[in-house]
Coordinates of C-alpha atoms in Angstrom, one line a residue:
X289 CA 15.8 13.1 -15.3
X290 CA 18.5 15.0 -13.5
X291 CA 19.3 14.4 -9.8
X292 CA 17.7 17.7 -8.7
X293 CA 14.4 16.7 -10.4
X294 CA 14.5 13.3 -8.7
X295 CA 15.0 15.0 -5.4
X296 CA 11.9 17.0 -6.1
X297 CA 10.0 13.8 -6.9
X298 CA 11.2 12.2 -3.7
X299 CA 10.2 15.3 -1.6
X300 CA 6.8 15.5 -3.4
X301 CA 6.2 11.8 -2.9
X302 CA 6.9 12.1 0.8
X303 CA 4.5 15.0 1.1
X304 CA 1.8 13.1 -0.8
X305 CA 2.3 10.1 1.5
X306 CA 2.1 12.3 4.5
X307 CA -1.1 13.9 3.2
X308 CA -2.7 10.5 2.5
X309 CA -1.8 9.3 5.9
X310 CA -3.3 12.5 7.4
X311 CA -6.4 11.9 5.3
X312 CA -6.7 8.4 6.6
X313 CA -6.3 9.7 10.2
X314 CA -8.9 12.4 9.5
X315 CA -11.4 9.7 8.3
X316 CA -10.8 7.6 11.3
X317 CA -11.2 10.5 13.7
X318 CA -14.3 11.7 11.8
X319 CA -15.9 8.3 12.3
X320 CA -15.1 8.4 16.0
X321 CA -16.5 11.9 16.3
X322 CA -19.7 10.9 14.5
X323 CA -20.1 7.9 16.8
X324 CA -20.0 10.0 19.9
X325 CA -22.3 12.9 18.9
X326 CA -25.5 13.7 20.8
X327 CA -23.5 13.3 24.1
X328 CA -22.6 9.7 23.3
X329 CA -19.5 7.8 24.3
X330 CA -17.2 5.4 22.6
X331 CA -17.8 2.4 24.8
X332 CA -16.8 -1.2 25.1
X333 CA -19.7 -3.8 25.3
X334 CA -21.4 -4.2 28.7
X335 CA -20.3 -7.5 30.3
X336 CA -20.6 -9.2 33.7
X337 CA -17.4 -9.1 35.8
X338 CA -17.3 -11.3 38.9
X339 CA -14.6 -11.7 41.6
X340 CA -14.6 -13.3 45.0
X341 CA -12.4 -10.6 46.7
X342 CA -13.4 -7.3 48.3
X343 CA -12.7 -5.1 45.2
X344 CA -12.2 -5.1 41.5
X345 CA -9.7 -2.5 40.3
X346 CA -8.5 -1.5 36.9
X347 CA -4.8 -1.2 36.1
X348 CA -3.5 2.2 36.7
X349 CA -3.6 4.6 33.7
X350 CA -1.5 7.8 33.4
X351 CA -2.8 11.1 32.1
X352 CA 0.0 13.3 30.8
X353 CA 1.0 16.5 32.6
X354 CA -0.7 19.7 31.7
X355 CA -4.2 18.1 31.2
X356 CA -6.7 19.9 33.3
X357 CA -10.4 19.2 33.8
X358 CA -11.4 22.6 32.3
X359 CA -9.6 21.7 29.1
X360 CA -12.3 19.2 28.4
X361 CA -9.7 17.0 26.5
X362 CA -11.8 13.8 27.2
X363 CA -14.3 12.5 29.7
X364 CA -14.3 8.9 31.0
X365 CA -17.6 7.3 31.8
X366 CA -18.1 4.1 33.9
X367 CA -21.5 2.5 34.3
X368 CA -22.4 -0.5 36.4
X369 CA -25.3 -2.4 37.8
X370 CA -25.4 -4.9 40.7
X371 CA -28.7 -6.8 40.4
X372 CA -28.4 -8.2 43.9
X373 CA -27.4 -5.2 46.0
X374 CA -25.9 -1.7 46.0
X375 CA -22.8 -1.0 43.9
X376 CA -19.9 1.5 44.4
X377 CA -17.8 2.8 41.5
X378 CA -15.0 5.3 42.1
X379 CA -11.9 6.8 40.5
X380 CA -9.0 7.9 42.6
X381 CA -5.3 8.4 42.3
X382 CA -3.3 5.2 42.3
X383 CA -1.5 6.1 45.5
X384 CA -4.8 6.7 47.4
X385 CA -6.2 3.4 46.2
X386 CA -3.0 1.5 47.2
X387 CA -3.3 2.9 50.7
X388 CA -7.0 2.1 51.0
X389 CA -6.6 -1.5 49.8
X390 CA -3.3 -2.2 51.6
X391 CA -3.6 -5.7 53.1
X392 CA -7.0 -6.2 51.6
X393 CA -7.7 -9.1 49.2
X394 CA -8.7 -7.6 45.8
X395 CA -8.5 -8.4 42.1
X396 CA -6.9 -6.3 39.4
X397 CA -8.4 -6.6 35.9
X398 CA -6.0 -7.8 33.3
X399 CA -6.6 -8.7 29.6
X400 CA -10.2 -8.6 28.4
X401 CA -11.6 -9.9 25.1
X402 CA -15.2 -9.4 24.0
X403 CA -15.8 -11.9 21.1
X404 CA -16.2 -14.1 23.0
X405 CA -16.1 -12.3 26.3
X406 CA -13.2 -13.4 28.6
X407 CA -11.5 -11.5 31.4
X408 CA -8.3 -12.3 33.3
X409 CA -7.8 -11.2 36.9
X410 CA -4.6 -10.8 39.0
X411 CA -5.5 -11.7 42.6
X412 CA -3.7 -9.6 45.3
X413 CA -3.9 -11.5 48.6
X414 CA -4.7 -9.9 52.0
X415 CA -6.3 -10.5 55.4
X416 CA -7.7 -7.0 56.3
X417 CA -11.3 -5.9 55.7
X418 CA -11.8 -2.5 54.1
X419 CA -13.9 0.3 55.4
X420 CA -17.0 1.1 53.3
X421 CA -15.8 3.0 50.2
X422 CA -18.4 5.7 50.4
X423 CA -16.9 6.9 53.7
X424 CA -13.6 7.8 52.0
X425 CA -12.9 11.3 50.9
X426 CA -10.1 10.8 48.3
X427 CA -12.3 9.9 45.4
X428 CA -12.0 12.1 42.3
X429 CA -15.4 10.9 41.2
X430 CA -17.7 8.2 42.6
X431 CA -21.3 6.9 42.4
X432 CA -23.0 4.4 44.8
X433 CA -26.4 2.9 45.4
X434 CA -28.9 0.4 44.0
X435 CA -29.7 0.1 40.4
X436 CA -27.5 1.4 37.6
X437 CA -24.6 3.7 38.8
X438 CA -22.8 6.0 36.5
X439 CA -19.9 8.4 36.8
X440 CA -18.4 10.8 34.3
X441 CA -14.9 12.1 35.0
X442 CA -13.0 14.7 32.9
X443 CA -9.4 13.7 32.4
X444 CA -6.7 15.4 34.4
X445 CA -3.0 14.8 34.9
X446 CA -1.9 12.0 37.3
X447 CA -2.0 8.2 37.7
X448 CA -5.5 6.9 38.3
X449 CA -7.3 3.7 39.1
X450 CA -11.0 2.7 38.8
X451 CA -12.4 0.7 41.8
X452 CA -15.6 -1.3 41.8
X453 CA -16.9 -2.7 45.2
X454 CA -20.0 -3.5 47.0
X455 CA -21.3 -0.4 48.7
X456 CA -21.1 -2.1 52.1
X457 CA -17.5 -3.3 51.4
X458 CA -18.6 -7.0 51.5
X459 CA -16.5 -9.5 49.6
X460 CA -17.7 -11.1 46.3
X461 CA -18.2 -8.4 43.7
X462 CA -20.4 -9.1 40.7
X463 CA -21.6 -6.4 38.4
X464 CA -22.5 -5.6 34.8
X465 CA -19.9 -3.0 33.8
X466 CA -19.3 -0.8 30.8
X467 CA -16.6 1.9 30.2
X468 CA -16.5 4.6 27.6
X469 CA -14.8 7.8 26.6
X470 CA -15.7 10.9 24.7
X471 CA -13.7 13.9 23.5
X472 CA -14.9 17.2 22.2
X473 CA -11.6 17.8 20.4
X474 CA -12.1 15.1 17.8
X475 CA -14.2 17.3 15.6
X476 CA -11.7 20.2 15.4
X477 CA -8.8 17.8 15.1
X478 CA -10.5 16.1 12.2
X479 CA -10.9 19.4 10.5
X480 CA -7.3 20.4 11.0
X481 CA -6.2 17.0 9.7
X482 CA -8.3 17.4 6.6
X483 CA -6.8 20.8 5.9
X484 CA -3.3 19.5 6.5
X485 CA -4.0 16.5 4.2
X486 CA -5.2 18.8 1.4
X487 CA -2.2 21.1 1.8
X488 CA 0.3 18.2 1.9
X489 CA -1.2 16.4 -1.1
X490 CA -1.4 19.6 -3.2
X491 CA 2.1 20.7 -2.2
X492 CA 3.5 17.3 -3.0
X493 CA 1.6 17.2 -6.3
X494 CA 3.0 20.6 -7.2
X495 CA 6.6 19.5 -6.5
X496 CA 6.1 16.3 -8.5
X497 CA 4.6 18.3 -11.5
X498 CA 7.5 20.8 -11.2
X499 CA 10.0 17.9 -11.4
X500 CA 8.2 16.4 -14.4
X501 CA 7.7 19.6 -16.3
X502 CA 10.9 21.5 -15.6
X503 CA 13.6 21.1 -18.2
X504 CA 12.0 18.1 -19.9
X505 CA 13.1 16.9 -23.3
X506 CA 10.7 15.7 -25.9
X507 CA 11.1 12.0 -26.3
X508 CA 10.7 12.1 -30.1
X509 CA 8.3 10.1 -32.2
X510 CA 7.7 6.5 -31.3
X511 CA 10.0 4.3 -33.4
X512 CA 8.7 2.0 -36.1
X513 CA 10.0 -1.4 -37.0
X514 CA 13.0 -0.1 -38.9
X515 CA 14.3 2.5 -36.5
X516 CA 14.6 3.6 -32.9
X517 CA 17.1 3.2 -30.1
X518 CA 17.9 -0.4 -29.8
X519 CA 17.9 -3.8 -31.6
X520 CA 14.8 -5.5 -33.1
X521 CA 13.4 -2.3 -34.5
X522 CA 14.4 -0.3 -31.5
X523 CA 17.7 1.0 -33.0
X524 CA 20.1 0.7 -35.8
X525 CA 21.3 -2.8 -35.1
X526 CA 20.3 -5.4 -37.7
X527 CA 17.7 -8.0 -36.9
X528 CA 19.5 -11.2 -36.0
X529 CA 18.6 -14.5 -37.7
X530 CA 17.1 -15.9 -34.5
X531 CA 14.6 -13.0 -34.4
X532 CA 13.9 -13.2 -38.1
X533 CA 12.6 -16.7 -37.8
X534 CA 9.7 -15.4 -35.7
X535 CA 9.2 -12.1 -37.6
X536 CA 6.3 -11.1 -39.8
X537 CA 3.5 -12.2 -37.4
X538 CA -0.1 -11.5 -38.5
X539 CA -2.2 -8.8 -36.9
X540 CA -1.5 -5.2 -36.0
X541 CA 1.3 -4.5 -33.4
X542 CA 0.1 -3.3 -30.0
X543 CA 1.3 0.3 -29.3
X544 CA 2.8 -0.6 -26.0
X545 CA 6.0 -2.5 -26.9
X546 CA 8.3 -4.4 -24.5
X547 CA 11.8 -5.6 -25.6
X548 CA 14.5 -7.6 -23.9
X549 CA 17.5 -9.4 -25.3
X550 CA 19.0 -12.4 -23.4
X551 CA 22.7 -11.9 -22.5
X552 CA 24.6 -14.9 -23.9
X553 CA 27.3 -14.6 -21.3
X554 CA 25.3 -14.6 -18.0
X555 CA 27.1 -15.3 -14.8
X556 CA 26.2 -18.5 -13.1
X557 CA 25.9 -16.9 -9.6
X558 CA 25.4 -13.2 -10.0
X559 CA 21.6 -13.7 -9.9
X560 CA 21.9 -14.6 -6.2
X561 CA 22.8 -11.1 -5.3
X562 CA 21.2 -9.0 -8.0
X563 CA 18.2 -8.2 -5.8
X564 CA 20.7 -6.7 -3.3
X565 CA 22.6 -4.8 -5.9
X566 CA 19.3 -3.4 -7.2
X567 CA 18.2 -1.9 -3.8
X568 CA 19.1 1.7 -4.8
X569 CA 16.8 1.3 -7.7
X570 CA 14.0 -0.1 -5.5
X571 CA 14.3 2.9 -3.2
X572 CA 14.1 5.4 -6.0
X573 CA 11.3 3.5 -7.8
X574 CA 9.2 3.5 -4.6
X575 CA 9.0 7.3 -4.9
X576 CA 8.7 7.3 -8.6
X577 CA 5.7 5.1 -8.5
X578 CA 4.0 7.5 -6.1
X579 CA 4.7 10.2 -8.6
X580 CA 3.3 7.8 -11.3
X581 CA 0.1 7.5 -9.4
X582 CA -0.2 11.2 -9.0
X583 CA 0.5 11.9 -12.6
X584 CA -2.1 9.2 -13.7
X585 CA -4.8 10.8 -11.6
X586 CA -4.1 14.2 -13.1
X587 CA -3.9 12.8 -16.6
X588 CA -7.2 11.1 -16.0
X589 CA -8.9 14.4 -15.3
X590 CA -7.1 16.0 -18.3
X591 CA -8.4 13.3 -20.6
X592 CA -11.9 13.6 -19.2
X593 CA -12.0 17.4 -20.1
X594 CA -9.6 17.7 -23.1
X595 CA -9.4 14.1 -24.6
X596 CA -5.6 14.4 -24.4
X597 CA -3.0 12.9 -22.2
X598 CA -0.6 15.7 -21.3
X599 CA 2.6 14.8 -23.1
X600 CA 5.0 15.6 -20.2
X601 CA 3.0 13.4 -17.8
X602 CA 2.9 10.7 -20.5
X603 CA 6.6 10.7 -21.1
X604 CA 7.3 10.6 -17.4
X605 CA 4.9 7.7 -16.7
X606 CA 6.4 5.7 -19.7
X607 CA 9.8 6.5 -18.2
X608 CA 8.8 5.0 -14.8
X609 CA 7.6 1.9 -16.5
X610 CA 10.8 1.7 -18.6
X611 CA 13.0 2.1 -15.5
X612 CA 11.0 -0.6 -13.6
X613 CA 11.2 -3.0 -16.6
X614 CA 14.9 -2.6 -16.7
X615 CA 15.3 -3.4 -13.0
X616 CA 12.9 -6.4 -13.3
X617 CA 14.8 -7.7 -16.4
X618 CA 18.0 -7.4 -14.5
X619 CA 17.2 -8.4 -10.9
X620 CA 13.9 -10.3 -10.4
X621 CA 11.5 -10.6 -13.3
X622 CA 13.7 -12.2 -15.9
X623 CA 17.3 -12.3 -14.9
X624 CA 18.1 -11.7 -18.6
X625 CA 21.3 -9.6 -18.3
X626 CA 24.2 -8.9 -15.9
X627 CA 24.5 -5.3 -17.1
X628 CA 23.5 -3.0 -14.3
X629 CA 20.4 -0.9 -15.3
X630 CA 20.9 2.9 -15.7
X631 CA 19.3 5.3 -13.3
X632 CA 17.3 7.0 -16.1
X633 CA 13.8 7.5 -17.4
X634 CA 15.1 8.0 -20.9
X635 CA 15.7 5.4 -23.6
X636 CA 19.2 4.1 -23.7
X637 CA 21.1 1.2 -25.4
X638 CA 20.3 -1.1 -22.4
X639 CA 19.2 -4.6 -23.6
X640 CA 15.7 -4.1 -22.1
X641 CA 13.3 -1.4 -23.2
X642 CA 9.7 -0.4 -23.0
X643 CA 7.8 2.3 -24.9
X644 CA 4.3 3.3 -25.6
X645 CA 3.2 5.3 -28.7
X646 CA 1.8 8.6 -27.7
X647 CA -1.9 8.9 -28.5
X648 CA -3.1 12.2 -30.1
X649 CA -6.6 11.8 -28.7
X650 CA -8.2 9.5 -26.1
X651 CA -11.8 8.7 -25.4
X652 CA -13.3 10.7 -22.6
X653 CA -15.9 8.0 -21.8
X654 CA -13.4 5.2 -21.6
X655 CA -11.3 7.0 -19.1
X656 CA -14.1 6.4 -16.6
X657 CA -14.3 2.7 -16.9
X658 CA -11.3 1.1 -18.6
X659 CA -8.9 1.3 -15.6
X660 CA -11.2 -0.6 -13.2
X661 CA -14.1 -2.3 -15.2
X662 CA -13.0 -3.1 -18.8
X663 CA -9.6 -4.4 -17.6
X664 CA -11.1 -7.1 -15.3
X665 CA -10.9 -9.9 -17.9
X666 CA -7.3 -9.1 -18.5
X667 CA -6.7 -8.8 -14.8
X668 CA -8.1 -12.3 -14.2
X669 CA -5.7 -13.8 -16.8
X670 CA -2.6 -11.8 -15.9
X671 CA -3.4 -12.4 -12.2
X672 CA -3.4 -16.1 -12.8
X673 CA 0.2 -16.2 -13.8
X674 CA 1.5 -13.3 -11.7
X675 CA -0.4 -13.7 -8.4
X676 CA -0.5 -17.4 -7.6
X677 CA -4.0 -17.7 -9.1
X678 CA -5.8 -15.1 -7.1
X679 CA -6.8 -11.6 -8.0
X680 CA -7.4 -8.6 -5.7
X681 CA -9.0 -5.6 -7.4
X682 CA -8.7 -2.4 -5.3
X683 CA -8.9 1.0 -6.8
X684 CA -7.1 4.1 -5.8
X685 CA -9.2 7.1 -6.6
X686 CA -11.1 8.0 -9.8
X687 CA -8.2 7.5 -12.2
X688 CA -5.5 6.1 -10.0
X689 CA -5.3 2.4 -11.1
X690 CA -4.8 -0.6 -8.9
X691 CA -3.2 -1.2 -5.6
X692 CA -1.7 -4.7 -5.9
X693 CA -4.7 -5.4 -8.1
X694 CA -3.2 -8.7 -9.5
X695 CA -2.1 -10.1 -6.2
X696 CA 1.7 -10.3 -5.8
X697 CA 4.8 -12.2 -6.2
X698 CA 5.1 -11.8 -9.9
X699 CA 8.9 -11.5 -9.9
X700 CA 8.8 -8.2 -11.6
X701 CA 5.5 -8.0 -13.4
X702 CA 4.2 -4.5 -14.0
X703 CA 0.7 -5.3 -12.7
X704 CA 1.8 -4.6 -9.2
X705 CA 2.9 -1.1 -10.1
X706 CA 1.2 0.8 -7.3
X707 CA 3.2 -0.4 -4.4
X708 CA 5.8 -2.9 -5.6
X709 CA 7.0 -2.2 -9.1
X710 CA 9.8 -4.7 -8.9
X711 CA 7.3 -7.4 -7.9
X712 CA 9.0 -8.6 -4.7
X713 CA 6.9 -10.6 -2.3
X714 CA 3.3 -11.9 -2.3
X715 CA 0.8 -9.7 -0.5
X716 CA -2.9 -9.9 0.0
X717 CA -5.3 -7.2 1.3
X718 CA -5.0 -8.7 4.8
X719 CA -1.2 -8.7 5.0
X720 CA 1.8 -10.6 3.8
X721 CA 1.2 -14.1 2.5
X722 CA 3.7 -16.8 1.7
X723 CA 3.5 -18.0 -1.9
X724 CA 5.1 -18.0 -5.3
X725 CA 3.5 -17.1 -8.7
X726 CA 3.9 -19.0 -11.9
X727 CA 6.1 -16.2 -13.3
X728 CA 8.4 -16.3 -10.3
X729 CA 8.6 -20.1 -10.4
X730 CA 9.7 -20.0 -14.1
X731 CA 12.3 -17.4 -13.3
X732 CA 13.5 -19.5 -10.4
X733 CA 13.8 -22.6 -12.7
X734 CA 15.8 -20.5 -15.2
X735 CA 18.1 -19.3 -12.3
X736 CA 18.7 -22.9 -11.2
X737 CA 19.4 -24.0 -14.7
X738 CA 21.8 -21.1 -15.1
X739 CA 23.6 -22.0 -11.9
X740 CA 24.2 -25.7 -12.9
X741 CA 24.6 -25.4 -16.7
X742 CA 25.7 -21.9 -17.3
X743 CA 22.9 -21.4 -19.8
X744 CA 19.5 -19.8 -19.6
X745 CA 17.0 -22.0 -21.4
X746 CA 16.0 -20.0 -24.5
X747 CA 12.4 -21.4 -24.7
X748 CA 11.9 -20.5 -21.1
X749 CA 13.2 -17.0 -21.6
X750 CA 10.9 -16.5 -24.6
X751 CA 7.9 -17.7 -22.5
X752 CA 8.8 -15.4 -19.5
X753 CA 9.1 -12.5 -21.9
X754 CA 5.7 -13.3 -23.3
X755 CA 4.2 -13.2 -19.8
X756 CA 5.9 -9.9 -19.0
X757 CA 4.8 -8.4 -22.3
X758 CA 1.2 -9.3 -21.7
X759 CA 1.2 -7.8 -18.2
X760 CA 2.9 -4.5 -19.3
X761 CA 0.3 -4.1 -22.1
X762 CA -2.4 -4.5 -19.5
X763 CA -0.7 -2.0 -17.3
X764 CA -0.4 0.6 -20.1
X765 CA -4.1 0.2 -20.8
X766 CA -5.1 0.5 -17.1
X767 CA -2.9 3.5 -16.7
X768 CA -4.9 5.3 -19.4
X769 CA -2.1 5.4 -21.9
X770 CA -4.0 3.8 -24.7
X771 CA -7.6 3.1 -25.7
X772 CA -6.8 0.0 -27.7
X773 CA -7.7 -3.1 -25.7
X774 CA -4.8 -5.4 -25.0
X775 CA -4.8 -8.5 -27.2
X776 CA -5.5 -11.9 -25.6
X777 CA -2.3 -13.5 -26.8
X778 CA 1.1 -14.5 -25.5
X779 CA 3.7 -12.9 -27.8
X780 CA 6.9 -14.7 -26.8
X781 CA 10.5 -13.8 -27.5
X782 CA 12.7 -10.8 -27.1
X783 CA 10.3 -8.7 -29.2
X784 CA 6.7 -9.1 -30.5
X785 CA 7.0 -10.6 -34.0
X786 CA 4.5 -8.0 -35.2
X787 CA 7.1 -5.3 -34.4
X788 CA 9.7 -6.9 -36.7
X789 CA 10.1 -7.0 -40.4
X790 CA 9.2 -10.2 -42.3
X791 CA 12.0 -12.5 -43.3
X792 CA 11.9 -11.4 -46.9
X793 CA 11.9 -7.7 -45.9
X794 CA 14.9 -8.3 -43.6
X795 CA 16.8 -10.0 -46.4
X796 CA 16.1 -7.3 -48.8
X797 CA 17.0 -4.6 -46.3
X798 CA 20.3 -6.5 -45.7

């Protein structure tokens, strides 16, 4: 993919992100608008507030310039009841309230929590006794009397303070109070956000599709065991004896194939900074994975109606997986090579590769269930070794796949493709969590062994490759690329033995 097309993907991904953010905002505003319909208010719970001073005041709140009562931006409501007498509630400018209560002992409301209820007050000392509040003429809005008192005040520019007192200005204020706000602009704002979200998502999707479809090259047929673009049946290089010893496995090869060859001359210390060197890849992959998600959603609908996965989208998504696998193999998920990964979606001679055989037809029915339902048994198993033993299944739209569906911290496993293709960190639905997965632990052990011995334990490498291979197969299935269910097996080594010629075949071909 050329630089110009990557720029289109980045711009399109940013637009999609902005659109999704606007959509979330629209949903939140829509909920608020629905909650205040029929002249209702968005209110805090009613609680009892009690102070021994002459007045209870709120902290001052500022309304920005240009807001006029007739604009009907929002209306503030304050309700209160004094069961033992008459209550006064008023709103006035901060300056007027300060003059009125100058030298008067009063209490300013601080932090309030509601579950359980707790209120903090700042006591302002004084010796003067205030005049009855109802006799003052500076109130912007007020209500006084026995029983429940209520005032509604449309916002206007200025700095304001709410004051609650006994109507006769006696000390010791105790009242059941509740405050709320409503705005008639929430409905129209929700509509505009929805429109903006649709435009942004469609515009971003169009740019992503333009980047994928413009000037693409056909990737060619999927290579068989004796040909391709790299060793072990991925190219013209002969199969080494170490690989032939595990060749000729029984059973059919799975059409999603992952390969990685351990570099025999790995640096003892370079793995300490590979994560830093790979930052440019992480930045680009963050946008490419957004495009991957968009392409998968579109492909899902295409499969549903045509039983075919559009080839351009398929090649792009495989390329994103391939790029991610190279970075994981280099920097975090295996540490198997010191060779810097190429910035490319295409197949190269890099010692790590991933490819999926293109399906001519796919099941229309399976596309509705395999990415979220049928994949659950695989998700449980893969999540056990890539997510510290826990699984979080969260779906992203009708065909969008998972969002951290296997937990996190897999050190490069593909199952975290939606938000963290390189597998850095361990995150749950509620935020960041400290932890380490089995796969990350194995890679760390290999790194320590490399640091002190200069060698990457080959059995450990083969095992890590098996875990990665399993997770990438599950990803290919969940991303709608194949209908064949991933096998429940751990195919260790640089390549799956079923993808290699048998020992006798290799000898005859030599």
